Structures are given as C-alpha cells and as structure tokens.
C-alpha cells in the first residue's frame, strides 16, 4: 500500500468552526490532491499541489484552502465549516503522470 | 469542460454472468483510470489505460480504451460475489498536473 495517512479519520464539528484535515505521505511524491466524495457525484477535486508551496484550485474549491510547507504534508482547511461540507474527504498522491493512490479517507460531519 | 459519464449506475448480476460497464468522456484525453471501492473503504487502482486500443486484464476484469470514441469499457467475465463493489472511471484532465475527473461510479452487486 502507498504510504498515505489521513488525520483525523472521523470528525464531528459545528457550523462556523474552522477545521483542518491532514494528509501525510512517506513516498516523496511530488503531487498531492484533496477530493471530496458525495453520493451521486463520485469524487470531485478540491485543491491540488504540484510541489512545496505550489497549489492550485480544483472543481469545488470554494470554502476550502490548502497549504503544503513540506513534501510529505498537505493540509486542507475549511475556513468556516458549513453543513454542505459534510462529506468523506480523500487525499491522493502521485508521481508525474502516474496513477493516483488514495489515502484511507476522513469522514467529516458538520452539524 | 471535461465530463465523464458512467453507465449503468447500478448493476445487479448473478454469479457466472458477464457484463460491461461503460465510461464515456467529453473531450480528448490521453489517460483513463479504473478504480474499485469497497463500502466504507478507500479507492484501489485497477487499471491505467494510456493509448488508443489499450487493453488490460486482471483476473475476471478487462478494461479497454477507444480514444476516438472517447469510450472505455470494463468487462466482467463470469462474475463472482467478491467483485461486488463500486467501480469508478477517471479521466486525466490534461496538463502536467494529472488532475482527474471522475465518473459517478457503478455499484456492482453480484448475487449468488
């Protein structure tokens, strides 16, 4: 299995609070991605990173920010959580033009 | 804008039968991926298809790619219960960053 961990694995929070999810890899891959998975939508890309401090937006980036200060860590922050951000969040990593490998996921519930 | 459509969305089949899942996409792409997801689990990579006419097989699953038709198929031969899962196709959106656009998934239920 690709060395990807996500923390926390489960979180329940209240509307309006900030939330940070962490993705950690041990593969030294350049590319890292955050997706959310919702019924009927498959997976949708939130943000991605193509190097330390290099990030860009995906399809559904509103309300989310990211940071990558080290190769191995990619953080996803919900600046002010809303109920529409209740979802399962997956981190993925890849080498250039290679298969993306997914982490175990974080189940986030916003009340 | 690249769109990816899978059909069917749900497939119930009997063990021993054959079936095909279809993945259509709207714009030119060089790479197509198939993933499997078991309930409550992460996504597992099954196949990467990199060129027109590419065919890959693993066990009872075979994937193919027709870039001219913008179509990939995942064929299941003699289904067994262990193949029950959700299957996703994903298309590379182009550029150097390997951004993937996913289909909505096909939930496969193989009945004994």
Tab-separated table of C-alpha atoms in Angstrom:
chain	number	residue	atom	x	y	z
A	1	UNK	CA	0.000	0.000	0.000
A	2	UNK	CA	1.144	3.512	-0.757
A	3	UNK	CA	2.292	5.233	2.414
A	4	UNK	CA	-0.547	7.707	2.894
A	5	UNK	CA	-2.236	8.529	6.156
A	6	UNK	CA	-5.021	10.960	6.891
A	7	UNK	CA	-5.962	12.505	10.197
A	8	UNK	CA	-8.362	12.628	11.785
A	9	UNK	CA	-10.270	9.676	10.359
A	10	UNK	CA	-13.566	10.900	11.741
A	11	UNK	CA	-14.640	14.327	12.909
A	12	UNK	CA	-17.859	15.927	14.009
A	13	UNK	CA	-17.891	19.690	14.216
A	14	UNK	CA	-20.315	22.572	14.355
A	15	UNK	CA	-21.258	25.042	11.672
A	16	UNK	CA	-18.954	28.057	11.605
A	17	UNK	CA	-15.913	26.407	13.150
A	18	UNK	CA	-12.615	26.038	11.273
A	19	UNK	CA	-11.445	22.515	10.545
A	20	UNK	CA	-8.084	21.254	9.312
A	21	UNK	CA	-7.533	17.840	7.777
A	22	UNK	CA	-4.054	16.447	7.339
A	23	UNK	CA	-2.618	14.202	4.673
A	24	UNK	CA	0.819	12.688	5.230
A	25	UNK	CA	2.829	10.652	2.731
A	26	UNK	CA	6.053	8.706	3.008
A	27	UNK	CA	6.539	8.194	-0.753
A	28	UNK	CA	8.156	11.559	-1.534
A	29	UNK	CA	5.720	12.047	-4.423
A	30	UNK	CA	5.503	15.498	-5.931
A	31	UNK	CA	1.746	15.674	-6.500
A	32	UNK	CA	-0.892	15.643	-3.798
A	33	UNK	CA	-4.659	16.078	-4.118
A	34	UNK	CA	-7.719	16.585	-1.969
A	35	UNK	CA	-11.064	15.181	-3.111
A	36	UNK	CA	-14.479	15.017	-1.576
A	37	UNK	CA	-16.853	12.132	-2.174
A	38	UNK	CA	-20.600	12.581	-2.062
A	39	UNK	CA	-23.379	10.238	-3.188
A	40	UNK	CA	-24.273	10.805	-6.826
A	41	UNK	CA	-21.154	12.883	-7.529
A	42	UNK	CA	-18.279	10.445	-7.489
A	43	UNK	CA	-15.099	12.170	-6.365
A	44	UNK	CA	-14.541	15.864	-7.005
A	45	UNK	CA	-11.203	17.610	-6.827
A	46	UNK	CA	-10.970	20.398	-4.236
A	47	UNK	CA	-7.346	21.508	-4.450
A	48	UNK	CA	-4.071	20.004	-5.521
A	49	UNK	CA	-0.376	20.605	-5.059
A	50	UNK	CA	2.460	20.160	-7.523
A	51	UNK	CA	5.265	20.936	-5.104
A	52	UNK	CA	6.077	22.568	-1.806
A	53	UNK	CA	4.158	25.826	-1.592
A	54	UNK	CA	2.718	25.213	-5.088
A	55	UNK	CA	-1.035	24.692	-5.012
A	56	UNK	CA	-3.999	25.335	-7.247
A	57	UNK	CA	-7.780	25.070	-7.231
A	58	UNK	CA	-9.870	22.157	-8.405
A	59	UNK	CA	-13.546	21.864	-9.318
A	60	UNK	CA	-15.052	22.619	-5.896
A	61	UNK	CA	-12.590	24.869	-4.078
A	62	UNK	CA	-14.958	27.472	-2.597
A	63	UNK	CA	-14.812	27.439	1.212
A	64	UNK	CA	-11.550	25.472	1.287
A	65	UNK	CA	-7.896	26.417	1.481
A	66	UNK	CA	-4.750	24.307	1.431
A	67	UNK	CA	-1.142	24.527	2.420
A	68	UNK	CA	1.940	22.466	1.740
A	69	UNK	CA	5.054	23.525	3.627
A	70	UNK	CA	6.772	20.140	3.372
A	71	UNK	CA	6.777	17.492	0.656
A	72	UNK	CA	5.126	14.961	2.939
A	73	UNK	CA	2.237	17.025	4.311
A	74	UNK	CA	-0.773	18.563	2.591
A	75	UNK	CA	-3.330	20.318	4.779
A	76	UNK	CA	-6.934	21.066	3.876
A	77	UNK	CA	-8.695	23.781	5.873
A	78	UNK	CA	-12.381	24.505	5.954
A	79	UNK	CA	-12.326	28.128	6.937
A	80	UNK	CA	-15.845	28.183	8.389
A	81	UNK	CA	-17.493	24.780	8.138
A	82	UNK	CA	-20.997	24.509	6.703
A	83	UNK	CA	-23.394	21.565	6.574
A	84	UNK	CA	-22.818	21.309	2.809
A	85	UNK	CA	-19.222	20.349	3.589
A	86	UNK	CA	-20.323	17.172	5.332
A	87	UNK	CA	-18.584	14.572	3.212
A	88	UNK	CA	-15.858	11.989	3.003
A	89	UNK	CA	-12.520	13.571	2.149
A	90	UNK	CA	-9.790	11.648	0.376
A	91	UNK	CA	-6.200	12.610	-0.122
A	92	UNK	CA	-4.281	11.183	-3.076
A	93	UNK	CA	-0.667	11.229	-4.208
A	94	UNK	CA	1.073	10.590	-7.491
A	95	UNK	CA	4.376	10.826	-9.221
A	96	UNK	CA	4.315	12.715	-12.523
A	97	UNK	CA	1.624	11.461	-14.926
A	98	UNK	CA	1.218	8.373	-12.827
A	99	UNK	CA	-1.588	6.584	-11.083
A	100	UNK	CA	-3.048	8.409	-8.093
A	101	UNK	CA	-3.020	6.442	-4.844
A	102	UNK	CA	-5.618	7.265	-2.266
A	103	UNK	CA	-5.497	7.584	1.487
A	104	UNK	CA	-7.995	5.945	3.844
A	105	UNK	CA	-10.331	8.950	3.953
A	106	UNK	CA	-11.730	11.285	6.610
A	107	UNK	CA	-15.425	11.287	7.383
A	108	UNK	CA	-16.459	14.819	8.346
A	109	UNK	CA	-19.856	15.715	9.745
A	110	UNK	CA	-20.815	19.363	10.172
A	111	UNK	CA	-23.804	19.865	12.450
B	1	UNK	CA	-15.207	21.312	-19.608
B	2	UNK	CA	-14.435	17.632	-19.315
B	3	UNK	CA	-17.367	15.484	-18.255
B	4	UNK	CA	-17.272	11.771	-17.502
B	5	UNK	CA	-20.364	9.600	-17.574
B	6	UNK	CA	-20.649	6.038	-16.425
B	7	UNK	CA	-23.437	3.611	-17.024
B	8	UNK	CA	-25.141	1.825	-15.609
B	9	UNK	CA	-25.118	3.473	-12.188
B	10	UNK	CA	-26.265	0.265	-10.552
B	11	UNK	CA	-25.794	-3.261	-11.783
B	12	UNK	CA	-27.180	-6.358	-10.161
B	13	UNK	CA	-25.946	-9.556	-11.715
B	14	UNK	CA	-25.804	-13.232	-10.981
B	15	UNK	CA	-22.647	-15.140	-10.370
B	16	UNK	CA	-21.258	-16.632	-13.534
B	17	UNK	CA	-22.686	-13.986	-15.844
B	18	UNK	CA	-20.815	-11.488	-17.991
B	19	UNK	CA	-21.435	-7.771	-18.136
B	20	UNK	CA	-19.851	-4.479	-19.212
B	21	UNK	CA	-19.608	-1.078	-17.552
B	22	UNK	CA	-19.255	1.893	-19.880
B	23	UNK	CA	-17.355	5.119	-19.354
B	24	UNK	CA	-17.846	7.988	-21.808
B	25	UNK	CA	-15.956	11.260	-21.643
B	26	UNK	CA	-16.495	14.521	-23.429
B	27	UNK	CA	-13.080	15.804	-24.526
B	28	UNK	CA	-9.787	14.358	-25.690
B	29	UNK	CA	-7.676	12.731	-23.027
B	30	UNK	CA	-4.542	10.581	-23.020
B	31	UNK	CA	-5.144	8.610	-19.859
B	32	UNK	CA	-8.010	6.784	-18.286
B	33	UNK	CA	-8.060	5.021	-14.940
B	34	UNK	CA	-10.329	2.458	-13.340
B	35	UNK	CA	-10.687	2.213	-9.570
B	36	UNK	CA	-12.551	-0.077	-7.229
B	37	UNK	CA	-14.072	0.983	-3.897
B	38	UNK	CA	-15.460	-1.374	-1.280
B	39	UNK	CA	-18.076	0.026	1.123
B	40	UNK	CA	-16.526	2.355	3.687
B	41	UNK	CA	-13.064	1.918	2.185
B	42	UNK	CA	-10.639	3.862	0.041
B	43	UNK	CA	-10.151	3.600	-3.705
B	44	UNK	CA	-7.958	0.878	-5.133
B	45	UNK	CA	-6.316	1.312	-8.509
B	46	UNK	CA	-7.277	-1.375	-11.034
B	47	UNK	CA	-6.086	-0.248	-14.463
B	48	UNK	CA	-4.335	2.596	-16.242
B	49	UNK	CA	-5.045	2.896	-19.964
B	50	UNK	CA	-2.596	5.115	-21.802
B	51	UNK	CA	-3.308	4.849	-25.501
B	52	UNK	CA	-5.961	4.160	-28.086
B	53	UNK	CA	-6.711	0.464	-28.284
B	54	UNK	CA	-5.116	-0.276	-24.915
B	55	UNK	CA	-6.448	-3.403	-23.251
B	56	UNK	CA	-5.575	-4.589	-19.764
B	57	UNK	CA	-6.764	-7.676	-17.934
B	58	UNK	CA	-6.576	-8.797	-14.345
B	59	UNK	CA	-8.449	-11.908	-13.350
B	60	UNK	CA	-12.108	-11.577	-14.339
B	61	UNK	CA	-11.812	-7.887	-15.219
B	62	UNK	CA	-10.741	-6.496	-18.565
B	63	UNK	CA	-10.550	-2.802	-19.435
B	64	UNK	CA	-10.208	-1.233	-22.859
B	65	UNK	CA	-9.893	2.265	-24.260
B	66	UNK	CA	-11.087	3.777	-27.539
B	67	UNK	CA	-9.858	7.375	-27.570
B	68	UNK	CA	-11.549	8.159	-30.889
B	69	UNK	CA	-14.949	7.202	-29.475
B	70	UNK	CA	-13.980	8.657	-26.067
B	71	UNK	CA	-15.115	5.408	-24.509
B	72	UNK	CA	-13.688	2.934	-22.064
B	73	UNK	CA	-15.258	-0.335	-21.040
B	74	UNK	CA	-14.766	-2.544	-18.009
B	75	UNK	CA	-15.828	-6.071	-18.839
B	76	UNK	CA	-16.620	-8.572	-16.126
B	77	UNK	CA	-16.345	-12.237	-17.010
B	78	UNK	CA	-18.096	-14.949	-15.003
B	79	UNK	CA	-18.816	-12.661	-12.071
B	80	UNK	CA	-18.212	-13.819	-8.508
B	81	UNK	CA	-19.522	-12.318	-5.285
B	82	UNK	CA	-16.077	-10.914	-4.391
B	83	UNK	CA	-16.363	-8.494	-7.307
B	84	UNK	CA	-19.226	-6.673	-5.597
B	85	UNK	CA	-18.031	-3.071	-5.153
B	86	UNK	CA	-18.338	0.370	-6.701
B	87	UNK	CA	-16.246	0.912	-9.814
B	88	UNK	CA	-15.115	4.350	-10.921
B	89	UNK	CA	-13.527	5.504	-14.115
B	90	UNK	CA	-11.472	8.686	-14.080
B	91	UNK	CA	-10.081	10.690	-16.952
B	92	UNK	CA	-6.952	12.811	-16.924
B	93	UNK	CA	-7.990	16.410	-17.463
B	94	UNK	CA	-4.787	17.252	-19.310
B	95	UNK	CA	-1.798	19.385	-18.473
B	96	UNK	CA	1.124	18.431	-16.311
B	97	UNK	CA	-0.685	18.034	-13.018
B	98	UNK	CA	-2.655	14.820	-13.618
B	99	UNK	CA	-5.955	16.222	-12.402
B	100	UNK	CA	-8.611	13.531	-12.589
B	101	UNK	CA	-12.287	13.906	-13.404
B	102	UNK	CA	-14.267	11.002	-12.011
B	103	UNK	CA	-17.430	9.360	-13.199
B	104	UNK	CA	-20.211	8.932	-10.665
B	105	UNK	CA	-19.434	5.256	-10.209
B	106	UNK	CA	-21.167	1.962	-10.902
B	107	UNK	CA	-22.369	-0.039	-7.927
B	108	UNK	CA	-21.992	-3.693	-8.800
B	109	UNK	CA	-23.861	-6.284	-6.757
B	110	UNK	CA	-23.159	-9.894	-7.634
B	111	UNK	CA	-25.840	-12.214	-6.328
B	112	UNK	CA	-25.035	-15.847	-5.533
